[in-house]
mmCIF file of C-alpha atoms and ligand atoms in Angstrom:
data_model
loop_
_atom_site.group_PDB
_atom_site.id
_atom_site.type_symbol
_atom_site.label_atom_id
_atom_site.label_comp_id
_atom_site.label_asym_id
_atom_site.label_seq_id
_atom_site.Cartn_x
_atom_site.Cartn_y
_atom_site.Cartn_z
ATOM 1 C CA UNK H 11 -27.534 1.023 48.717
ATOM 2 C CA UNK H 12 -23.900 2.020 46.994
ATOM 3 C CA UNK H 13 -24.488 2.999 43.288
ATOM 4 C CA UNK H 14 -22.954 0.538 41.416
ATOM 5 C CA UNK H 15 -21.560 1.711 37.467
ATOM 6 C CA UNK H 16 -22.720 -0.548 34.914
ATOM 7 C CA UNK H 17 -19.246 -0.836 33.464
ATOM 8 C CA UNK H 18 -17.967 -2.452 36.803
ATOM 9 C CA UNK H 19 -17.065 -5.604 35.609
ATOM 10 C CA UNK H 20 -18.656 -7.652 38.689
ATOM 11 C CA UNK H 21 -21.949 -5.429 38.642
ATOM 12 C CA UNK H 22 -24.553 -7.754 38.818
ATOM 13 C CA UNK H 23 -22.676 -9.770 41.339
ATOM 14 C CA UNK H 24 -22.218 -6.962 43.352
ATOM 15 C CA UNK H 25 -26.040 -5.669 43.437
ATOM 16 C CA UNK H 26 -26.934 -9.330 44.264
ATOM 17 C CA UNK H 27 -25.085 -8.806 47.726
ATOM 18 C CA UNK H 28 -26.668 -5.355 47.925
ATOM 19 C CA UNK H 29 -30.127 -6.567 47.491
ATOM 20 C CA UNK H 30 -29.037 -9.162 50.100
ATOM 21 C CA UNK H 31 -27.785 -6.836 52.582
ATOM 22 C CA UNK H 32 -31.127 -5.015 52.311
ATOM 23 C CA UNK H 33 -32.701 -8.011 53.093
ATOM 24 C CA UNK H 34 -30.790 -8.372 55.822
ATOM 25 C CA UNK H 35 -31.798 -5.512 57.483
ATOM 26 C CA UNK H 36 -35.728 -6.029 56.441
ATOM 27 C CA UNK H 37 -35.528 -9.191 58.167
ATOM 28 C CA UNK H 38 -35.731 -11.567 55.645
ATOM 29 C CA UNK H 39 -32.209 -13.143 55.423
ATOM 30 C CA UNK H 40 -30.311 -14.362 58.074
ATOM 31 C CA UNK H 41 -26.335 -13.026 58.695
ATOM 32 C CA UNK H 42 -25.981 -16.878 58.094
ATOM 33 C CA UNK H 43 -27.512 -16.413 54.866
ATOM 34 C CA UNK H 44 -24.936 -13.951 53.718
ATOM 35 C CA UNK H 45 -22.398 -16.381 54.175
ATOM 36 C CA UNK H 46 -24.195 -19.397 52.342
ATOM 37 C CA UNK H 47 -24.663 -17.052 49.576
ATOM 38 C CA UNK H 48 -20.652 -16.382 50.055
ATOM 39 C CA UNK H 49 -19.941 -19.953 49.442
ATOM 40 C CA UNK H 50 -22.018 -20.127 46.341
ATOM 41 C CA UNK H 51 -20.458 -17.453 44.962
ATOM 42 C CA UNK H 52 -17.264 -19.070 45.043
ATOM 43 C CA UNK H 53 -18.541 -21.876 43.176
ATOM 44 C CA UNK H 54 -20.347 -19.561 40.961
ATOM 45 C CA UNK H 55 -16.732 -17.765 39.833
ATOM 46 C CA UNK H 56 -15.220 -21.141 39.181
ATOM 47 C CA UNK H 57 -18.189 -22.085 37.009
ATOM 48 C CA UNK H 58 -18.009 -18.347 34.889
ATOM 49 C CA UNK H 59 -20.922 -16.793 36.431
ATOM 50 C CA UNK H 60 -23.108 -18.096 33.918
ATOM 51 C CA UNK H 61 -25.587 -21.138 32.841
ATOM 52 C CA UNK H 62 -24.063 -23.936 31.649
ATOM 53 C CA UNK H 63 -25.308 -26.288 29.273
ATOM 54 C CA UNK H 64 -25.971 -28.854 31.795
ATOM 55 C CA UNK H 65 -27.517 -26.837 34.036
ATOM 56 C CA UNK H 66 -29.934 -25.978 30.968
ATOM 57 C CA UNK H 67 -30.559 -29.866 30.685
ATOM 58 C CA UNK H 68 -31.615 -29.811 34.730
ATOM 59 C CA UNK H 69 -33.968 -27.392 34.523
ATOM 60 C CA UNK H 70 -35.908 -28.538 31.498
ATOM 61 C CA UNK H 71 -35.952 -31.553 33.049
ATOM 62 C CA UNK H 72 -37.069 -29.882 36.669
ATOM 63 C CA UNK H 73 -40.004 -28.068 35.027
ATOM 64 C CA UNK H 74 -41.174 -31.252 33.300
ATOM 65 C CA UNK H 75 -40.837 -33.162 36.305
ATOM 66 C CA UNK H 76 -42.960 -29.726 38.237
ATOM 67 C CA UNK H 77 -45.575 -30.050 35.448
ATOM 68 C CA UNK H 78 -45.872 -33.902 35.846
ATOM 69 C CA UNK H 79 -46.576 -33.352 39.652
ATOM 70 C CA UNK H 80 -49.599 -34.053 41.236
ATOM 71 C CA UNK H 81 -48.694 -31.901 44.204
ATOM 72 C CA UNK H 82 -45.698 -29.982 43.954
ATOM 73 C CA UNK H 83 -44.495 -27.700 46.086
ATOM 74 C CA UNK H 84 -41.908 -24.835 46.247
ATOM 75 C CA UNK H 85 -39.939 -24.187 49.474
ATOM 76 C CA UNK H 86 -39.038 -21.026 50.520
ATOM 77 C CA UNK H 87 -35.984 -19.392 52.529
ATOM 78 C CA UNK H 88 -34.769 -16.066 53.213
ATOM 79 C CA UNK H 89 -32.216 -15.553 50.424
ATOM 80 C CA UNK H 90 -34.639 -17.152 48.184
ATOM 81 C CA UNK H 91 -37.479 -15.117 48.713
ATOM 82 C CA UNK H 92 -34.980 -11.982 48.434
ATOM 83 C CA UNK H 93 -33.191 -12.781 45.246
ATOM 84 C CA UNK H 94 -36.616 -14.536 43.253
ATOM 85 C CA UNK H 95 -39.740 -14.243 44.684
ATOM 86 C CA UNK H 96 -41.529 -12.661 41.717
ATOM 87 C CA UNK H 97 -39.831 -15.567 39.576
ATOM 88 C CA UNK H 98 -40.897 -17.662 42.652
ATOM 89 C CA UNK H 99 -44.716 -16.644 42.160
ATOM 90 C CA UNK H 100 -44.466 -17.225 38.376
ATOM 91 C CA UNK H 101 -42.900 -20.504 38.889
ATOM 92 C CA UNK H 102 -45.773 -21.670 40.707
ATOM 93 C CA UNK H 103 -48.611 -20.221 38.798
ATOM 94 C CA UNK H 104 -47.122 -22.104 35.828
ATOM 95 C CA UNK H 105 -46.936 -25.131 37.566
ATOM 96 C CA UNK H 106 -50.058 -25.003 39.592
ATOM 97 C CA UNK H 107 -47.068 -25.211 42.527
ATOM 98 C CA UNK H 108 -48.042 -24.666 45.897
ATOM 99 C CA UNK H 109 -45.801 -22.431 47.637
ATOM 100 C CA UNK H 110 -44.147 -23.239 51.566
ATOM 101 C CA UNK H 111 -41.568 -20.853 53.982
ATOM 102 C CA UNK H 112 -39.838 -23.202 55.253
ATOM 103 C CA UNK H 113 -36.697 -21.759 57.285
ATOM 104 C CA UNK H 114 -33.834 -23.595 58.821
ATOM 105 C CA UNK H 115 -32.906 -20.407 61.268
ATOM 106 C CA UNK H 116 -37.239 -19.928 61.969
ATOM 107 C CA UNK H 117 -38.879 -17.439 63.474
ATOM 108 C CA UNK H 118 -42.501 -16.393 62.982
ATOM 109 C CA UNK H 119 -41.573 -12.701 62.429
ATOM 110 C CA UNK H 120 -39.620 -13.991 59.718
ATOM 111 C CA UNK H 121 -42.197 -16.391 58.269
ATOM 112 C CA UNK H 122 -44.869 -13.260 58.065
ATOM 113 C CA UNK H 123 -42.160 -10.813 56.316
ATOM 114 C CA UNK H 124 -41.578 -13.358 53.716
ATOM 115 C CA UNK H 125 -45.134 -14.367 52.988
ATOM 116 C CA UNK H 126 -45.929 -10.510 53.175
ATOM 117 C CA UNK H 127 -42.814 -9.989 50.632
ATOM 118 C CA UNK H 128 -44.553 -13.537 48.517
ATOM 119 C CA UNK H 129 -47.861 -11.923 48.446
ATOM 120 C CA UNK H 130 -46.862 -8.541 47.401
ATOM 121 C CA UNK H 131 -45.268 -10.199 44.247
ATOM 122 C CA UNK H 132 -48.738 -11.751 43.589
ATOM 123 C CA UNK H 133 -48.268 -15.166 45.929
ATOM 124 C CA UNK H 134 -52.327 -15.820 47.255
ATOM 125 C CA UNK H 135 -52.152 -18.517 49.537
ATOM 126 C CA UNK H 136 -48.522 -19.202 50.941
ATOM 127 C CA UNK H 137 -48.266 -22.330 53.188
ATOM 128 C CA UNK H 138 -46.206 -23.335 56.116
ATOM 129 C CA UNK H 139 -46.540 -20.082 58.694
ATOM 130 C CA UNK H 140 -47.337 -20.430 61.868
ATOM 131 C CA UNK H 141 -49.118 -23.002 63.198
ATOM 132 C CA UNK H 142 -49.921 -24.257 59.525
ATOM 133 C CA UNK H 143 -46.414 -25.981 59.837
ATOM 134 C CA UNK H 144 -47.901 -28.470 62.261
ATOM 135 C CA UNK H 145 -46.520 -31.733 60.478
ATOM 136 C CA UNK H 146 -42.915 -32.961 61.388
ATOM 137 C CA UNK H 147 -40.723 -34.719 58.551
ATOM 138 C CA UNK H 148 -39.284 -37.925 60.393
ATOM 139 C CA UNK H 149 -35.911 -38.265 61.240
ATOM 140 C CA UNK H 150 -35.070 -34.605 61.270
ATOM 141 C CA UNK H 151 -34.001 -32.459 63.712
ATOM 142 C CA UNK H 152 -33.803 -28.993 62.390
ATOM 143 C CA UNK H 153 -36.360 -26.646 62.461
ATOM 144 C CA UNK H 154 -36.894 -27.019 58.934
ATOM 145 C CA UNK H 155 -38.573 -30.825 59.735
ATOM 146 C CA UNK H 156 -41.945 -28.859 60.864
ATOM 147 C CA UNK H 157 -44.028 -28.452 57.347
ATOM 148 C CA UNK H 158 -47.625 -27.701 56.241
ATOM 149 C CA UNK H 159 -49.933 -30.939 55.879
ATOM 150 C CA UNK H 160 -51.246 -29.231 53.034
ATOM 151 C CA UNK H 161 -47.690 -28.403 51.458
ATOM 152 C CA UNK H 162 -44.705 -30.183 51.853
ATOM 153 C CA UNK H 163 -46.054 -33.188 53.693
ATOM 154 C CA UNK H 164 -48.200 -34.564 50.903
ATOM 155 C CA UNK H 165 -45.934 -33.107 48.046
ATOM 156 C CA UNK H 166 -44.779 -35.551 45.440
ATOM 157 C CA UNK H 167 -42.186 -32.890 44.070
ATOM 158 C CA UNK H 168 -40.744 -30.443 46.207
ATOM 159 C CA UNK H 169 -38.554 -27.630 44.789
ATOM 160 C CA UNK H 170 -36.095 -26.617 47.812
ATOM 161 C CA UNK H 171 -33.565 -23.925 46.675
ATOM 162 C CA UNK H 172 -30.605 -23.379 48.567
ATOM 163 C CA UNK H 173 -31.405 -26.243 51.247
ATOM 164 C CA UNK H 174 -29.357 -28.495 53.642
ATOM 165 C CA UNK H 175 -28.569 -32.257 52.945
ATOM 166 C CA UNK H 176 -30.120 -33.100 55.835
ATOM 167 C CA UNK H 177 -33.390 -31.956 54.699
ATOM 168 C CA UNK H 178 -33.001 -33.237 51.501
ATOM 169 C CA UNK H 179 -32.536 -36.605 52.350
ATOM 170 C CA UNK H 180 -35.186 -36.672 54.789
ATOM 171 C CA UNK H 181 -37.275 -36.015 51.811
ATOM 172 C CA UNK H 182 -36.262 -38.531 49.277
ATOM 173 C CA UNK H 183 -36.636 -41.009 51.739
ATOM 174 C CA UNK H 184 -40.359 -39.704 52.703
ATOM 175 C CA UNK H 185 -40.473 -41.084 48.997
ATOM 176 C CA UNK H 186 -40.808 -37.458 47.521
ATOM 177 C CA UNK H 187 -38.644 -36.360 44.774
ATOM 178 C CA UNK H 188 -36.641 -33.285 45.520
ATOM 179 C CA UNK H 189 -35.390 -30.521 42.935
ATOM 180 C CA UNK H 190 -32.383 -28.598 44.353
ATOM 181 C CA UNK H 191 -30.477 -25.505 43.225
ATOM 182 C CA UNK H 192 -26.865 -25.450 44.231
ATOM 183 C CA UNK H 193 -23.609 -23.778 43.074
ATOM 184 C CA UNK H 194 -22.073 -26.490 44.892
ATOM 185 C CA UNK H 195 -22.276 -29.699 42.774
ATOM 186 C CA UNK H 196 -20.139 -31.565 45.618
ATOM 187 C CA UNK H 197 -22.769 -30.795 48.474
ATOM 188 C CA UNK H 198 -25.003 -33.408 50.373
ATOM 189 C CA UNK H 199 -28.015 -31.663 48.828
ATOM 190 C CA UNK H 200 -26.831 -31.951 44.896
ATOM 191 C CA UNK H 201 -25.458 -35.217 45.741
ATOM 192 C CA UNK H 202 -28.969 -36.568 47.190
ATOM 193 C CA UNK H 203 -32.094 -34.768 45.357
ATOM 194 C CA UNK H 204 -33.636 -36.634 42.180
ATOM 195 C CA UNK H 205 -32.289 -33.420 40.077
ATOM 196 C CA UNK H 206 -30.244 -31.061 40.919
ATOM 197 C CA UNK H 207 -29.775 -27.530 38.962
ATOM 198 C CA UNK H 208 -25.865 -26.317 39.384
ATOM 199 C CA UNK H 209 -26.525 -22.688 38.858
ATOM 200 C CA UNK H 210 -26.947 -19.800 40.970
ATOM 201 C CA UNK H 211 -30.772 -19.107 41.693
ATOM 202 C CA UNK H 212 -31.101 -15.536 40.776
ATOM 203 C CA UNK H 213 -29.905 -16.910 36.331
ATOM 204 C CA UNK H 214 -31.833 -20.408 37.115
ATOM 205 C CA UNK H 215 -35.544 -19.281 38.612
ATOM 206 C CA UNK H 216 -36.121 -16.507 35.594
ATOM 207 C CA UNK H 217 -34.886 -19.477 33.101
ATOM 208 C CA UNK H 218 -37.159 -22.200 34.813
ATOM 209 C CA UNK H 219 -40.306 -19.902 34.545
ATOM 210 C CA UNK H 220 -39.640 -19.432 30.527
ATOM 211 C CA UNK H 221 -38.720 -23.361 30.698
ATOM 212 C CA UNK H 222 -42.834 -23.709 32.376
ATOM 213 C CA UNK H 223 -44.148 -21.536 29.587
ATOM 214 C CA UNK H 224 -42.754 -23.064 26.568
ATOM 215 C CA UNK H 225 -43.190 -26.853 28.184
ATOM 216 C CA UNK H 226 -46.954 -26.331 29.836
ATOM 217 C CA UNK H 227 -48.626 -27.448 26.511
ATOM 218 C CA UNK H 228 -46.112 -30.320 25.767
ATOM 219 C CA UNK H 229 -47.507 -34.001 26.246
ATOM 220 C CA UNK H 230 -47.499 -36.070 29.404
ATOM 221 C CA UNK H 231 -45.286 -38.693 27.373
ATOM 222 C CA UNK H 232 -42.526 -36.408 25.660
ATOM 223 C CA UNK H 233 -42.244 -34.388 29.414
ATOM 224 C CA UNK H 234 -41.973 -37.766 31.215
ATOM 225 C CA UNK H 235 -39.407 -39.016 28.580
ATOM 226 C CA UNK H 236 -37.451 -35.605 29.403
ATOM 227 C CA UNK H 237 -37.350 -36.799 33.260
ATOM 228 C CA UNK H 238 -36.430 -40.126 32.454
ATOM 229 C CA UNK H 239 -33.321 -39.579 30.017
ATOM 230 C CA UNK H 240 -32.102 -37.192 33.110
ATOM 231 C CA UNK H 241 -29.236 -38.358 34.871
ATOM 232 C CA UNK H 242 -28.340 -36.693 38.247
ATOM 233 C CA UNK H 243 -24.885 -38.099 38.809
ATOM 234 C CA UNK H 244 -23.698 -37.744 34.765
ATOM 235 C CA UNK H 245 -24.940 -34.383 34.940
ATOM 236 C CA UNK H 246 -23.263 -33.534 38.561
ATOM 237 C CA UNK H 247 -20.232 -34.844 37.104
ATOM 238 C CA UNK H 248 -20.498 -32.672 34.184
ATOM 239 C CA UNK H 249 -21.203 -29.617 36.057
ATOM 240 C CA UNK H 250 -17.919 -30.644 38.023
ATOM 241 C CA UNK H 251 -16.071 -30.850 34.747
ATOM 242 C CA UNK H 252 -16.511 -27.189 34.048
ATOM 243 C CA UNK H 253 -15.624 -26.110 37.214
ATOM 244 C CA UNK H 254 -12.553 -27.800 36.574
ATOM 245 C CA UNK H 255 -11.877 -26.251 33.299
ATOM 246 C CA UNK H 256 -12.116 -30.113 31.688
ATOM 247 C CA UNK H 257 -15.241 -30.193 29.678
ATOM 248 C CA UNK H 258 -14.739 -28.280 26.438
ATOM 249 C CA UNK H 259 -18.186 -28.668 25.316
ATOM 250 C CA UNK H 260 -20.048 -26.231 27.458
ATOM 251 C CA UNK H 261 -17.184 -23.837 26.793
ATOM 252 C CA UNK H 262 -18.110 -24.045 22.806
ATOM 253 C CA UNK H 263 -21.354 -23.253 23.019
ATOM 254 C CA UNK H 264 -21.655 -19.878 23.266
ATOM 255 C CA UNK H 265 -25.017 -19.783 24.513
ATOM 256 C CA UNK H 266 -24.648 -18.235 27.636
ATOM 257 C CA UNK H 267 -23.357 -15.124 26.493
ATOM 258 C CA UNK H 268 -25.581 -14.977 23.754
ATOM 259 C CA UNK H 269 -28.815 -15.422 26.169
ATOM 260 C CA UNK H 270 -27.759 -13.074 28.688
HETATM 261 O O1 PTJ O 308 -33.517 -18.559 55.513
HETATM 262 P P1 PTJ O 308 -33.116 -19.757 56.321
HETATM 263 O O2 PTJ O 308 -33.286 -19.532 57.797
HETATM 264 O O3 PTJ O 308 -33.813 -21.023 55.891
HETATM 265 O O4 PTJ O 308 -31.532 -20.017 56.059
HETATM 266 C C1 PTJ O 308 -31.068 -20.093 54.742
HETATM 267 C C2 PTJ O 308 -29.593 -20.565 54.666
HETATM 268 C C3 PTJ O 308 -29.140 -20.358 53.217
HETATM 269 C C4 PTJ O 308 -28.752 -19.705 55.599
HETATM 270 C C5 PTJ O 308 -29.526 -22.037 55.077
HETATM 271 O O5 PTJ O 308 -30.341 -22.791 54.238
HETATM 272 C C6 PTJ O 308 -28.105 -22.553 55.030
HETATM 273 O O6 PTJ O 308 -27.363 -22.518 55.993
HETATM 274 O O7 PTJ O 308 -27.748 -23.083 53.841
HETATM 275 P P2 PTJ O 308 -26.389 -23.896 53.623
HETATM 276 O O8 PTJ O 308 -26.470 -25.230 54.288
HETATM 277 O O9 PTJ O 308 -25.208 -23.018 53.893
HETATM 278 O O10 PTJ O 308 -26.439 -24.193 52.070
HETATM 279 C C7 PTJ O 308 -26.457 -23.213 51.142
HETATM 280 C C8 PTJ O 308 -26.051 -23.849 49.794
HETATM 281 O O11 PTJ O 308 -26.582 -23.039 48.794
HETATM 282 C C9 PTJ O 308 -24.542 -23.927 49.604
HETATM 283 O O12 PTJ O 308 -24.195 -25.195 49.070
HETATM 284 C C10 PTJ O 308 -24.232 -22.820 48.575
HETATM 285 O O13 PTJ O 308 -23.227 -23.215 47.669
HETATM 286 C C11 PTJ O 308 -25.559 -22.698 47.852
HETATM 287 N N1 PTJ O 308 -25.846 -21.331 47.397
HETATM 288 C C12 PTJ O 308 -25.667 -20.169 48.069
HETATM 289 N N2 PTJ O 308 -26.083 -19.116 47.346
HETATM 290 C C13 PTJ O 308 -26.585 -19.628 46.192
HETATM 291 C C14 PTJ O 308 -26.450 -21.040 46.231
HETATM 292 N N3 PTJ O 308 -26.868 -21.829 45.235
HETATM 293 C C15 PTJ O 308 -27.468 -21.232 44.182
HETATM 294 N N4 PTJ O 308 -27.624 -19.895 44.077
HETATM 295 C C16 PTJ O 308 -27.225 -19.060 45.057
HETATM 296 N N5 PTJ O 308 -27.400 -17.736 44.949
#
């Protein structure tokens, strides 16, 4: 790994592709998954590298809809389990979450590293390895249809990270509802999940866990009236406001540089 100064004015973005590379050659991320995280960064620059306030709004409203769960479940890929899996772990202890690799390039080598990699940041039971992925999602071709019958098959909620529309459609129409993260508010995936968090993963996971902590006590009634006021499509539209340098609200706030 390069050193990188702290005064380099794209530090953190540059360590991110570091700790990616290294994953790389652990066997974690695909080469694939270097250029996926190439696209999000793109969308990542137009949006200022930070949080936005509407991306706030989806993941208050993501962790409500976790906590409401009777069985959700987080999903797992290679660049996810790189850039968050402690956050990943948290996530899930907060929200009594099961967590599932599921990987659209699979392999079982890479199924063990990452539920080694899950476990060593505290993970106890991780689902969908092997032959525990024995249940197909219908109508789906990739590899990433075969899930756990414990996990993602009977989820209600499914957090999936960085996934493909394909997926994530399959899922909404297995009557689940789907939490994405994407840079990329114009994608099949933002376009089709139930809410979808415009933000890159590595600022959204560490802000969803302290979303779990403060929202865990909160009644059933005020957390379901969070989910319900959400809006996928306003806030999509939102997102693709800032990215267009249109929406002078999120610009005002000020909060992202104060919080980071
Ligand atoms: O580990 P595997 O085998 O499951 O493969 C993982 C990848 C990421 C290679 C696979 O899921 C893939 O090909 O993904 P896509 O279809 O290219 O979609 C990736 C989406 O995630 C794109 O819309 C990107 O904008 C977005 N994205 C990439 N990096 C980030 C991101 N969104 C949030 N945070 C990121 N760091």
């Amino acid at each position: 790994m390069i050193p990188i100064p702290d005064s380099h004015p794209r530090a953190e973005s540059l360590r991110v592709r570091e700790r990616l590379v290294e994953c790389l050659r652990n066997g974690i991320v695909v080469e694939q998954g270097l250029i996926a995280h190439g696209r999000g960064e793109a969308f990542d620059y137009l949006l200022g590298e930070r949080t936005t306030v509407y991306a706030r709004e989806a993941i208050r409203a993501s962790v409500a809809l976790l906590l409401l769960a009777k069985h959700p479940v987080i999903s797992v890929n290679g660049n996810v389990a790189c850039l968050c899996a402690k956050d990943v772990v948290k996530l899930a202890s907060l929200t009594d979450a099961k967590i599932e690799v599921n990987l659209f390039y699979r392999s079982y080598e890479r199924e063990k590293a990452i539920e080694m990699l899950l476990k060593e940041e505290g993970a106890e039971m991780v689902y969908g390895v092997g032959e525990r992925a024995s249940m197909s999602i219908p109508e789906l071709m990739s590899e990433r249809r075969r899930v756990d019958k414990d996990g993602i098959y009977s989820a209600d909620v499914v957090l999936v990270p960085l996934e493909d529309g394909d997926r994530t459609e399959a899922l909404v129409r297995m009557g689940k509802k789907v939490i994405a993260v994407d840079l990329n508010p114009l994608s099949r995936t933002a376009r089709s999940a139930t809410i979808t968090i415009v933000d890159n993963i590595t600022r959204a996971m560490p802000l969803m866990v302290e979303a779990a902590k403060e929202l865990k006590g909160e009644p059933r009634d005020k957390l379901d009236g969070m989910v319900r006021s959400f809006s996928n499509a306003m806030n999509l539209e939102r997102s693709l406001a800032v990215i267009r340098g249109l929406d002078r609200e999120d610009a005002e706030t000020g909060l992202d540089s104060m919080d980071r």
